[in-house]
CSV table of C-alpha atoms in Angstrom, one decimal:
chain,number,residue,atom,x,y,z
A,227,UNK,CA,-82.6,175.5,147.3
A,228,UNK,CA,-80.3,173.5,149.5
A,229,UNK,CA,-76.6,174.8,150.3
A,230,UNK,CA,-75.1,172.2,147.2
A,231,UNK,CA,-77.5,174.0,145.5
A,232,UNK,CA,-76.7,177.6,146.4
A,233,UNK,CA,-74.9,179.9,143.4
A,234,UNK,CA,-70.7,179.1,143.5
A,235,UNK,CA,-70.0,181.0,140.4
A,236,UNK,CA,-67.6,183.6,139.7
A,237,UNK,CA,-69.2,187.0,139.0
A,238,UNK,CA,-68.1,186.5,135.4
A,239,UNK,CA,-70.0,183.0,135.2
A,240,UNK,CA,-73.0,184.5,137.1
A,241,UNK,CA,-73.0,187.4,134.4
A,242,UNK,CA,-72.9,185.0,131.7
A,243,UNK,CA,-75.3,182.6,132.8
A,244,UNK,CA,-78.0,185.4,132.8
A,245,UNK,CA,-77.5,186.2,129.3
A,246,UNK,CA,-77.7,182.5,128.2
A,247,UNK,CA,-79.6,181.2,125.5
A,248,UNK,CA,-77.4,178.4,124.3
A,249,UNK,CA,-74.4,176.7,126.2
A,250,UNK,CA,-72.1,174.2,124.6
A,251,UNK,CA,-72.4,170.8,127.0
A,252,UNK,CA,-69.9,168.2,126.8
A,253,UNK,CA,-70.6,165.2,129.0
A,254,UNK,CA,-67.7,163.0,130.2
A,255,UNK,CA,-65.3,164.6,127.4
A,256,UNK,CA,-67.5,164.0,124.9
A,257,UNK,CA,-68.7,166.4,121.7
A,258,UNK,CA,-69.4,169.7,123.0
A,259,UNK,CA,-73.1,170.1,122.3
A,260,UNK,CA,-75.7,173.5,121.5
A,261,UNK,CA,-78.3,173.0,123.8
A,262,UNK,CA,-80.8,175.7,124.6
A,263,UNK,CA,-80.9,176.6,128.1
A,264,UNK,CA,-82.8,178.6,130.6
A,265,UNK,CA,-81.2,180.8,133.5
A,266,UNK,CA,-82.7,180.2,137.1
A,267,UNK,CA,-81.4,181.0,140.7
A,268,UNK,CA,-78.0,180.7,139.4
A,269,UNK,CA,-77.8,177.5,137.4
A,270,UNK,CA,-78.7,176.4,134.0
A,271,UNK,CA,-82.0,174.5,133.2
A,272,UNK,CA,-81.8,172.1,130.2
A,273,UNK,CA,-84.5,170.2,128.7
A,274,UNK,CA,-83.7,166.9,126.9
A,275,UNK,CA,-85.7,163.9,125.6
A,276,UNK,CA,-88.6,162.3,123.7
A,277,UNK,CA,-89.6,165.8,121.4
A,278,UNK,CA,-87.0,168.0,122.6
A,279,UNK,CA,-83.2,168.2,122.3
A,280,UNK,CA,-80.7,165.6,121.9
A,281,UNK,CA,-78.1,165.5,125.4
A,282,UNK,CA,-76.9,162.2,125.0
A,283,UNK,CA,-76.0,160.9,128.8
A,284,UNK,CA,-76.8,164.6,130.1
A,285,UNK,CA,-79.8,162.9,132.2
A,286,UNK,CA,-77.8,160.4,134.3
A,287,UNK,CA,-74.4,162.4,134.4
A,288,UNK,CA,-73.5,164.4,137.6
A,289,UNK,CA,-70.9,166.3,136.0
A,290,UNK,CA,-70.5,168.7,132.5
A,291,UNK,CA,-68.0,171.0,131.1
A,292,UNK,CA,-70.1,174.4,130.2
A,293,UNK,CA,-69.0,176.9,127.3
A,294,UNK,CA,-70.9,180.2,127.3
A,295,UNK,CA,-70.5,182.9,124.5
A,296,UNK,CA,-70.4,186.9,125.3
A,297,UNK,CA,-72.1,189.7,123.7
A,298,UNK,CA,-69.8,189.6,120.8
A,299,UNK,CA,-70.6,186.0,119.6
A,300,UNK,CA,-66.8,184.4,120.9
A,301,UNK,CA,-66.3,181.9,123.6
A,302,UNK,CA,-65.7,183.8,126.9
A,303,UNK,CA,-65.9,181.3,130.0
A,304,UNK,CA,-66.2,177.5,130.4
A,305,UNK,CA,-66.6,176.1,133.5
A,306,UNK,CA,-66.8,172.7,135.1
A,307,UNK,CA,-70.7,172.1,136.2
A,308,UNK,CA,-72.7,169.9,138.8
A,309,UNK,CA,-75.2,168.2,137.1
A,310,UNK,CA,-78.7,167.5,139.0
A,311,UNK,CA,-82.3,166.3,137.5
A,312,UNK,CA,-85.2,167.3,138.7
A,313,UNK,CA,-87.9,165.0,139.3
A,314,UNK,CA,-91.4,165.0,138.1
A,315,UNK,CA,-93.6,164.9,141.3
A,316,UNK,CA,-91.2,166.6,143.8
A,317,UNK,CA,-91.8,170.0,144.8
A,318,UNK,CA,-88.4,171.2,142.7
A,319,UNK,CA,-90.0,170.3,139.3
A,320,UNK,CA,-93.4,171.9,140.7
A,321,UNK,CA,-91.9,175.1,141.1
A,322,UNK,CA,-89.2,174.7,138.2
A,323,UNK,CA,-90.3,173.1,135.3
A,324,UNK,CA,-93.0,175.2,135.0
A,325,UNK,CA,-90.9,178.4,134.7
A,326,UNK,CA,-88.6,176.5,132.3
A,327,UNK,CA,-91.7,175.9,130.3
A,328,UNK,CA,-93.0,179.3,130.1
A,329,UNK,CA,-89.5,180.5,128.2
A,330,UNK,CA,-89.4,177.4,125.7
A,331,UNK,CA,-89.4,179.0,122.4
A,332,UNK,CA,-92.8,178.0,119.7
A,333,UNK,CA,-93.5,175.7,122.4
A,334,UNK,CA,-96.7,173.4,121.4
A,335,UNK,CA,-99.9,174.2,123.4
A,336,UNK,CA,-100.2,175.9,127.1
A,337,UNK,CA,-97.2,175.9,129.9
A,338,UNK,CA,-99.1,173.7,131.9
A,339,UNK,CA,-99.5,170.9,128.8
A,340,UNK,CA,-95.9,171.3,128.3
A,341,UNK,CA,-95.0,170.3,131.6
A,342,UNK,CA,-97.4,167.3,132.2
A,343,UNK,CA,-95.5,166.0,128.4
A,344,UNK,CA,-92.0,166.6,130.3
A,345,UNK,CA,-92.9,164.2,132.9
A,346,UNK,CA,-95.2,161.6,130.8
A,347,UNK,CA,-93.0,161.1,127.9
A,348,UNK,CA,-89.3,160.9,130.6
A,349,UNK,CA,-87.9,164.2,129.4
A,350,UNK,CA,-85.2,165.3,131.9
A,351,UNK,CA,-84.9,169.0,133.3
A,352,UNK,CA,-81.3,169.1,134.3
A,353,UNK,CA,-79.8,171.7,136.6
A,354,UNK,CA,-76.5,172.8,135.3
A,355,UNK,CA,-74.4,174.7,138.8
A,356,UNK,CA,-71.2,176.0,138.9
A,357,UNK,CA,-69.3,173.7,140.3
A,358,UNK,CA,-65.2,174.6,140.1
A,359,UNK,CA,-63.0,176.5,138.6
A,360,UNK,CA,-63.5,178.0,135.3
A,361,UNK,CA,-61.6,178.8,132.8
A,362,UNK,CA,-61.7,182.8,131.1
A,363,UNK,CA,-59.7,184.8,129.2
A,364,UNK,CA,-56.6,183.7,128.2
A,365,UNK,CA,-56.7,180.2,130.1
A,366,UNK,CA,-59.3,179.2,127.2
A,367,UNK,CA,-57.9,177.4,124.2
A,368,UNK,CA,-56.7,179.2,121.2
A,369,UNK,CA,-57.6,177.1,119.0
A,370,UNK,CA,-61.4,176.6,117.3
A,371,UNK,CA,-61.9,173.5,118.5
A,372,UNK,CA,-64.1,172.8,115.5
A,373,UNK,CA,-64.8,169.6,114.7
A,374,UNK,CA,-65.9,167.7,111.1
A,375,UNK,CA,-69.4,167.4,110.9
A,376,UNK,CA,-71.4,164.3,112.6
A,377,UNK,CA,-72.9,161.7,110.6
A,378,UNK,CA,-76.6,162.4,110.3
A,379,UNK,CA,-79.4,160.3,108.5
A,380,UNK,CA,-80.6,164.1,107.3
A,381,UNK,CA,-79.8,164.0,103.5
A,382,UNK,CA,-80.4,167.0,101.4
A,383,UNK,CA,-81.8,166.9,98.0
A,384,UNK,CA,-80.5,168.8,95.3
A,385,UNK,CA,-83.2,170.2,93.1
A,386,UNK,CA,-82.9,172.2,89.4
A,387,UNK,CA,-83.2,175.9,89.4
A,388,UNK,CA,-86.5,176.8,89.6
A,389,UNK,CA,-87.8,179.3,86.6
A,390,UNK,CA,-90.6,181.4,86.1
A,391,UNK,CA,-90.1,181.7,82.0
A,392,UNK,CA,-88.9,179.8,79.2
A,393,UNK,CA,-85.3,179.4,78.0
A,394,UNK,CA,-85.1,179.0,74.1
A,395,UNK,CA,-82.6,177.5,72.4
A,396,UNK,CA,-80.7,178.6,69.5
């Protein structure tokens, strides 16, 4: 871990970035996004790509806006984050990628299978750090900042009740 790389959160980010699961990304002031998320040496570690999750323009970005939640489900800190990808083949995705891997949820096959897919199929591994200022308390926004919902090529069927007898009519 180089100096750039070293922990510069507050001891609220630090304290929120261990309990991570999910952080809400937005890239260059786009659409705040759920990505799952893995807590290492003081930064986040998020897999996108090819079989993963969607982070549109996460992989070549060098800077994010990072929401995190608290214990009681609300938005407690969002902080401004330096953006890094690890490379397949250097000595940081040796020793990273494979912890990353090891706490991927109903992951398909062995740690070591899921790593080798990473770097075959282009996923990127990005390194979310603390990198500014954030934002706690009542310097977040008040409002929801809900959103409508994003067109999607999903489409849900609507299917008849199902029932395990016979109705009669009268």
């Amino acid at each position: 871990m180089t100096d750039e790389d070293a922990p510069g959160g507050t001891p609220l980010v630090d304290e929120a970035m261990k309990k991570a699961a999910v952080a809400w990304v937005s890239v260059a002031g786009g659409p705040a996004l759920a990505l799952w998320c893995a807590p290492l040496e003081g930064a986040l570690l998020v897999v996108s790509g090819p079989g993963e999750q969607a982070a549109p323009g996460l992989a070549d970005a060098t800077e994010a806006q990072v929401t995190l939640r608290g214990d009681h489900g609300g938005r407690i800190v969002t902080w401004p984050a330096r953006v890094s990808r690890l490379l397949p083949g250097t000595e940081e995705w040796d020793t990273t990628a494979p912890l990353v891997a090891a706490k991927r949820l109903n992951a398909p096959g062995p740690t070591v299978d899921l790593v080798a897919r990473w770097a075959a199929d282009g996923c990127a591994v990005n390194r979310l750090a603390p990198g500014g200022t954030p934002l706690a308390g009542t310097e977040l926004p008040a409002d929801a900042q809900a959103e409508p919902p994003r067109p999607t090529p999903a489409v849900r069927a609507t299917r008849k009740p199902f029932r395990l007898h016979r109705v009669r009519r009268r």
